[in-house]
Structures are given as C-alpha cells and as structure tokens.
Amino acid sequence: MEHIGFGALPYDFAHLLGGVMLLLSFTLLTQRRISATIATYAAQALTLAVAACWQGWVQNEPALYVTGAIAFVAKGVFIPLMLQRSLARLHLRGAREEAMGIFASMALGVALVVLSIMVVLPTTMQAGALTREDLALALSVVLLGLLMMITRRTAFTQVIGFMSLENGLILAAVGVAGMPLVVELSVAVLVLVGFVVFGAFLKRMDTHFHSLDTSVLDQVASENR
Amino acid sequence: MSGILLQGLMTVMAVLLLAIPLLSFRAPRLGFLAACVTCATGAVIDLVFLFQGAAPAVLTVPFGLAGQSTVLSIDGLSALFVLLVMLAGAMASLALRDDHGHPIATAPAVSLFIGAMLLCLLAADAFALVAGFELMSVASFILVVTNHRDHQVQEAGRLYIGMAVLSGLCLIAAVALLAPHGASFSAMRASPPTPGVAAIVLILAMVGPGSKAGLVPLHVWLPPAHAAAPAPVSALMSGAMTKVALYVLIRLLFDLVGPGIAPWWGLPLIALGIASAVLGALRANMEIDIKKVLACSTIENVGLVAIGLGVALAARGADLTALSSLAAGGALLHTLSHGGFKTLLFLASGSIQYGAGSRSLESLGGLIKRMPITAGVMILAAMSLAGLPPSAGFASEWTLFQSVIAAVRLGGLAWQVMSVVLAATLALATALAAAAAVRLVGVVLLGRPRSQGAAEAVEAGPPLRWAMLLSALGVGFVGLFPGVMLWFSDPAMSVIVHGTMLDRIGYLGFTATSDSAGYAPIFTLGLIAIVMAVIWAVLRAKAVPGHRAAPLWDCGFGDPPPWQPFGDPLAQYSGASFGQPLRRMLGTTLLAAREKVDLPLPGDTRPASIVVTLNDPAEAWLLEPIGRLRAIISGMADRVHFMTVRQALTLMVALLVGLLLFIATVEQL
C-alpha cells in the first residue's frame, strides 16, 4: 500500500478520479445556469462514489463501499433531485445568475490549487504517494467549494458550493487508510442535516423576500442595527 | 533547624490562606485577630531563623499546581522580606479591628492577601512564584474595590486589575524564559540564560514586578488604588506588596539570572529609579488627598530602592564587592524602613479619615491637639519620609547616598558623570520628599482646623492606636539601630551580591567603607539633644524675666471671630498654597501643571477662582495611546460584527488561505 506510486493502476485510477472531481469543481465555479450547476454537482458526487468504492477495493476495506453507496444514493441522486424539484417550484429552471468573472474566478481557483499542493506535499513527507496526491486534490476541492460560496450571490448556489466542499472532505477521508467509518457516516449525516436546514432556510427566504439573493439579508440586518 | 522553621512558616501560610478566610466569612473581627496573631507568630519564627544565621532550607510539598510537587524554600533574602510582610500584616490586621462596628465586607481577602505574599516569598519554583504573585494581585484587587459603589473606586479598580494582568503576564514570560530545564529555582540557577535571553528577562522584570512595585512609567495605578482601598489595606499594599514585587525583581535579576550580569544592567534600573524618585516626590507635593500624597511618596521611595539595586547590579557586574554590598545594603535597609514608616503613615491616614471625616488637605488642620497619638506617630514617620536624623529614613538614605557617591569607581568618564548626575537628582528627590513631609505635617497637624470635622476630630480607637504605636516602635528601632537591621540583611546580601557588610557594622552604627566616617544614630541623637539643650539654656539665660502680652501685627490672621469657632479656613495657607512654588517651578514642565485664574472685574459679585490641573506624563504618553488603541480595535471588532454574509465568508476564507500560505512559506524555508 505504502509504495503504490506513479504508473501503478491503483494510484493512476485514484488520481484520475480525483482529477475529475477537481475538474468538476472548476466547472461548478464557472457554470452560470443553476440547473446545470446541480447536474455538475451530481456528477461530482457520483465520481466521489466511484472513488470511494475504488479505494475500498484497493485498501480492501468493505466500509468504504458503504461510503460510496451513501455518496451515490444521497448526494448523487437524492439531493440533486430535490434541488431540481425546488428549483422548479421556485420557477428558477433555466435561470442564470451573476457571479464573479470567469477569468478572475478561474485564476483564483488555479492559485488555490497551487497553494494546496504547496501546503500538502511538503507537510506529508512520511505518508505514501497515493495519500499525498489524494489529500492535495481533496484540499483543492475544499478550497474551490469555499471560493464558490463567496463568489456566488444566491443562497441556492452557495448551498451547492458548501456541499461540493463536503465532497472534498469525503475524498480526503477515503484516501487516507484507516479513517474509521463512523467519521464518514457522521460527516454524511451532518451534510444531510445541513441540506434540510438550508432547504427550510431557502423556502422561508423565498416566501419572505421573493428572492434568494443573500444581499437582501444584509439590508434586513442593517435595518435592525 | 532551618527546615523546622520553614515548616512553621509554611503552616503560617496555610492558616492564612485557608483557615482564616473561612473564619472571616462568619466572624470578620475574630478573623482579623487570628490573622494578627498568626502574622506575629510568623514574624517570631522568621526572627528565630535570622538569629540562627539564616541557613537556607528547602522543602518539597507533594502537591501543587499542574499536578506537580511544590518547592518552598527560605534563605536570607526571603527571610528579610518575610519579616517585613509579617509585621506589616500583623499591624494592618490589628488596625482593621478598629472598624467602628462595621467590618469591611471583603474581610476574607485580607488574610488571603497576606498569605499570598508569603507564598510569593517562600516559593522556590516558577509555579508557586507565579501563583503567589497572581493570588496577591487578585486578593488586593478585591480589597481595592471594597467600597465598589463609589465611581472613583470602580475606576481605580479597573486600572489596577489591568496593570495587574500586565505585570502577571510579564512575570510568567520572564520565569518561562528562565526555566527551559525545569521549573524549580535550583534548575534555573543550574542553567543560566544566554546574554540575549537575560536582557529580555531584565525588560520583562522591570515591566512586570516593576510595575507592581510602582516604578515609573507604570506607576499610574498606584495613587488611585491606594486612595480607593481602606487605609489598613493601603498600608499593606504600600508597605508590603510593593516590597514583595521588589523581592521578585531582586530574585529574578540578582539570583536566578545569576552569572549573566553585565555592568550596564544597572543602568535601566537606575534610570527608572531616578524618574520614579523625582516624579513621585514632586507629585507628592501637588496632591490634595493625603492618601494620594502617601502613595506618590511610595513611588519616590521605590525609586530610591531601585537606584540602590541598580548601583548594586552594576557594581556586581564590575566585581566591586564592597560597593555592591553597600548599595544592596542601602536598598534593603530602605526597603525595611520605608515598609515600616509607610505602613505607619497609612494607618495614621485611616485614623484621620475616620476621626476628622476627611482625607483632603483642604479640610484638615490642627489635628495635633485633638489626635495626639496619631499626630505623634505621624511626625515620627514624616521624619523618616523627610530623611531627618536620627530616623529610619535617614539611615537608609544616607547609605544609598554613600553608595551613589562611591559609584564613581564603577568605570570611566561616562560612569563618573552619571554618578554625579545621579547624586544630584537623588538630592533633588529627597529634598522634594522633605518638602512633601513638611507640607503633610504642617497642613494636617498644625495650624487651625479647616472644617468642622477637623475641629471636632476624635482619636483612633484602641486597636488602631496600638497598631500605630507598635509600628512606631518598630520604625524607631530601625532608626536607632540600623546596624542591627544591616546585620539582619547580611544573609540577603550574600545571596544577591555575594558580599557582606559585616566588616562595617556595629551594634551602634555602621560605616560606608571600612576607612571612612560612619553613622551612629544614638550619638547623633545625643548630639541633637545637646544642641537643643544648649539653645534652650541660652534662650533661657538671655531672656528678659517676666513677660507681657502685646498686640502685634498678625498679617490678618488674628483670633478666630466668634461666629467662626475654628477660624476662617481661607485665611490659612492651604495644601495647594504650600505646593504652589514647586508646582510653578518644576510642575509645569514635568507634570504639565496649568493654572486657570478667574478674577472677576470690580463690581462683579461672583467669587474669584483658581483651577489647577495636573497631568502625569505617563497618563498622557502611555495610558491615553493605549485607550485610543483599544477604541480602534473595538471599532474593528464592531465592523466584523456587522459584516454582510458574503463579507463574513470572504473573511473566513481569506484567513484560511492566509494560514495555508503561512504553512506553505514555512515549509519552503
């Protein structure tokens, strides 16, 4: 396990899956159409499911199949379906939204990826190559999720950014051998709870302000000052 | 034998820290009596230790902070300060029994305060030292805010606790720097710090324990806190607590830093000492509240001790043993005498505050007739404050002066010039202190009462009276037998400067160097008595027999009119008038004193007024910038509080990215 490196199939395939997730993160960052954003998120979650199962096979760890199954069912199918439904209910299907310019967000994203590689690779000298590359990719996905949360304007896409961030966390968790299943399960439950809370929040925000733009919240806050 | 005595002192400490506070919750006055008896016991044990030759002893107590054992020890240095703290503690506890039926609400903190000071003195590891120091700060803070409903007391308490936190942090940092190989003092001595670390410890010690002792520029807490606390507590704070802070300073700089002392080490202490001495003495001439006058004089006296310590440090760095022991002896002797006479003065101020109903110089006067005991002890203590022979203050200031004059031998031209300047400023400071003492005695005790309360003043009750008389006995002993006190200090000197003054001490007096003239108070007293007797006899012989009363020109200050039985207060010199020449001469530059005279035109019936404002430089240059900084920081915190959602998210991400950048940079290096 420790000596799996470049050129060996377990390493290459895991690396490929992580790369795909990172690519999808960049797509999320620049995608303006909300329904396409949800689809991209679903694709990222499905990739995560595959990556978890692959790690389960490589590490011979049956618990990771459970993680993969959760990722597939909850994040790959259930959450995107619910998001699409609420999108339809809010009459936002086909809506586009304003965001930071594509070049600027791409440049920032690339800078964050470089940063995460520069942080992770030197600090994890003792770990195996697979773990190190995986952690660097996962941290990149997390940072890109954060970036998406701050570059987007509506609460809807901010929620998606948050959940994409969580995908990065799970990717890191499955890449490290010996991470107990209970941690992954609790993170998954946390995300589901977060999803429910966000859903309720979005619904109320829509009924009260007829908008999902979080800047209306700032106006309310400044009125209450 | 020393081990048994140390165990005895530890028991005294445990009783003071645990048993008496619990007792004081139920029966405060019984608690004060118990504290007094316990402190007296501690003083006796300590005296036995000193008479036995002060052989050091160490005791390891199998419990303490951080799950470790606590190391206690006693040597000549700590024993000397223990004696002072125990005696001041006993006197203050006794005085607190004179409460006119209303024990102070914070009674349990009193014995906690004394016990914490004892812990600080007996500590022989970093944890115990810091614990004692912090407990001392907390207990004294509780005591300072005893009358917490008063707005000024609240302000003083806030300033005090802020300074206490600062000095505690600096002390923790200093001992942490000294203790890389173990927290006990023996481990610290075994691994002396490098010169760089030692210099940082010097700065931290002067900011931490130095501010607690009242060294300029961190002395700002001292006058308001001493004015706010009940008088016996002020006596403890001024007489004992500032001395414990000096002890910590001495322990850190002379003992624990050990061989890392260079001659220049004395300079910062000397500089701060001069500033404290001059500023404190000058302010003592300006303040109107008698407790603030006394507090400012504490700043001056701590400055004098710091000068002595600075000369001792420099001389030790230059290996001049005779000089360093002389300077250290002067500093220790002045610590003892100031601890005694300032305790006495604060007790007397408490007696005046209750007996005459005021602490303001503008409403006191003529108390010598109504409060003879208070007045008598106050004159005795004020003689020390003024440095008049044969008082305790004269003996110690004489020693300090001798060491400063001898400091020309420290080095080349620069040191010689510094020594001359030092001697001149020291003379200025003591002269100012003498002026302050004259003003205090003259305005408070002599003349005519300036208010109804002063005209009908009552003498202190028996407990306070006894406390003052016993303290006066102690101060008188120090004054008449400074040689004995220096003999007590000798073990301490061997700890801090590895020198001795035994070759220069006798029972009746002592000399500064082995071949110079010395000071023998008994003979000085005899000389003064002879001179007085001769003057009296001459006056008696030359006097015209018989006398008659004749009207004189009385400068408008005649007998009081019948409708004003205690005279017109405005016809007398007031405290402010006594201070005016000094205020105009030195105060305008050093204290930014300003006068605003409002003189109505002829025909206008409103009263004329003069408003004097003083500004301590430390407040303008230190406290106010800190206040502005605090306002800026809280403004920034406020902005964070009202950020929009996206701004808050961006801030968090920016912080995270900044942290990662930091890690990446560190990894690359």
Coordinates of C-alpha atoms in Angstrom, one line a residue, chain A residues 112 115 118-119 122-123 143 146 149-153 158 217-218 225, chain B residues 642-646 649-650 653 656-658 660-661 663-664 667-668:
Chain A
L112 CA -5.8 27.9 -4.6
L115 CA -1.4 26.7 -2.7
M118 CA 2.4 23.5 -1.8
V119 CA 0.9 23.0 1.6
P122 CA 5.8 19.2 1.9
T123 CA 3.8 18.6 5.1
L143 CA -10.9 25.4 -1.3
L146 CA -15.2 27.8 -0.4
M149 CA -19.5 30.1 -1.8
I150 CA -18.0 33.6 -1.8
T151 CA -18.2 34.3 -5.5
R152 CA -21.9 33.4 -5.9
R153 CA -24.8 35.6 -5.0
Q158 CA -23.9 28.9 -2.1
L217 CA -30.4 39.7 4.3
D218 CA -27.8 42.4 4.7
R225 CA -29.0 47.8 13.7
Chain B
F642 CA -21.9 43.9 11.3
M643 CA -20.4 42.3 8.2
T644 CA -22.6 41.1 5.4
V645 CA -22.9 37.3 4.8
R646 CA -20.5 37.4 1.9
L649 CA -17.5 34.2 4.4
T650 CA -14.7 36.0 2.5
V653 CA -11.7 32.1 3.5
L656 CA -7.8 30.1 6.0
V657 CA -5.9 30.9 2.8
G658 CA -3.6 33.1 4.8
L660 CA -2.2 27.9 4.4
L661 CA 0.1 30.4 2.8
I663 CA 2.4 27.0 6.4
A664 CA 3.5 26.7 2.7
E667 CA 7.6 24.6 4.7
Q668 CA 9.6 26.1 1.8

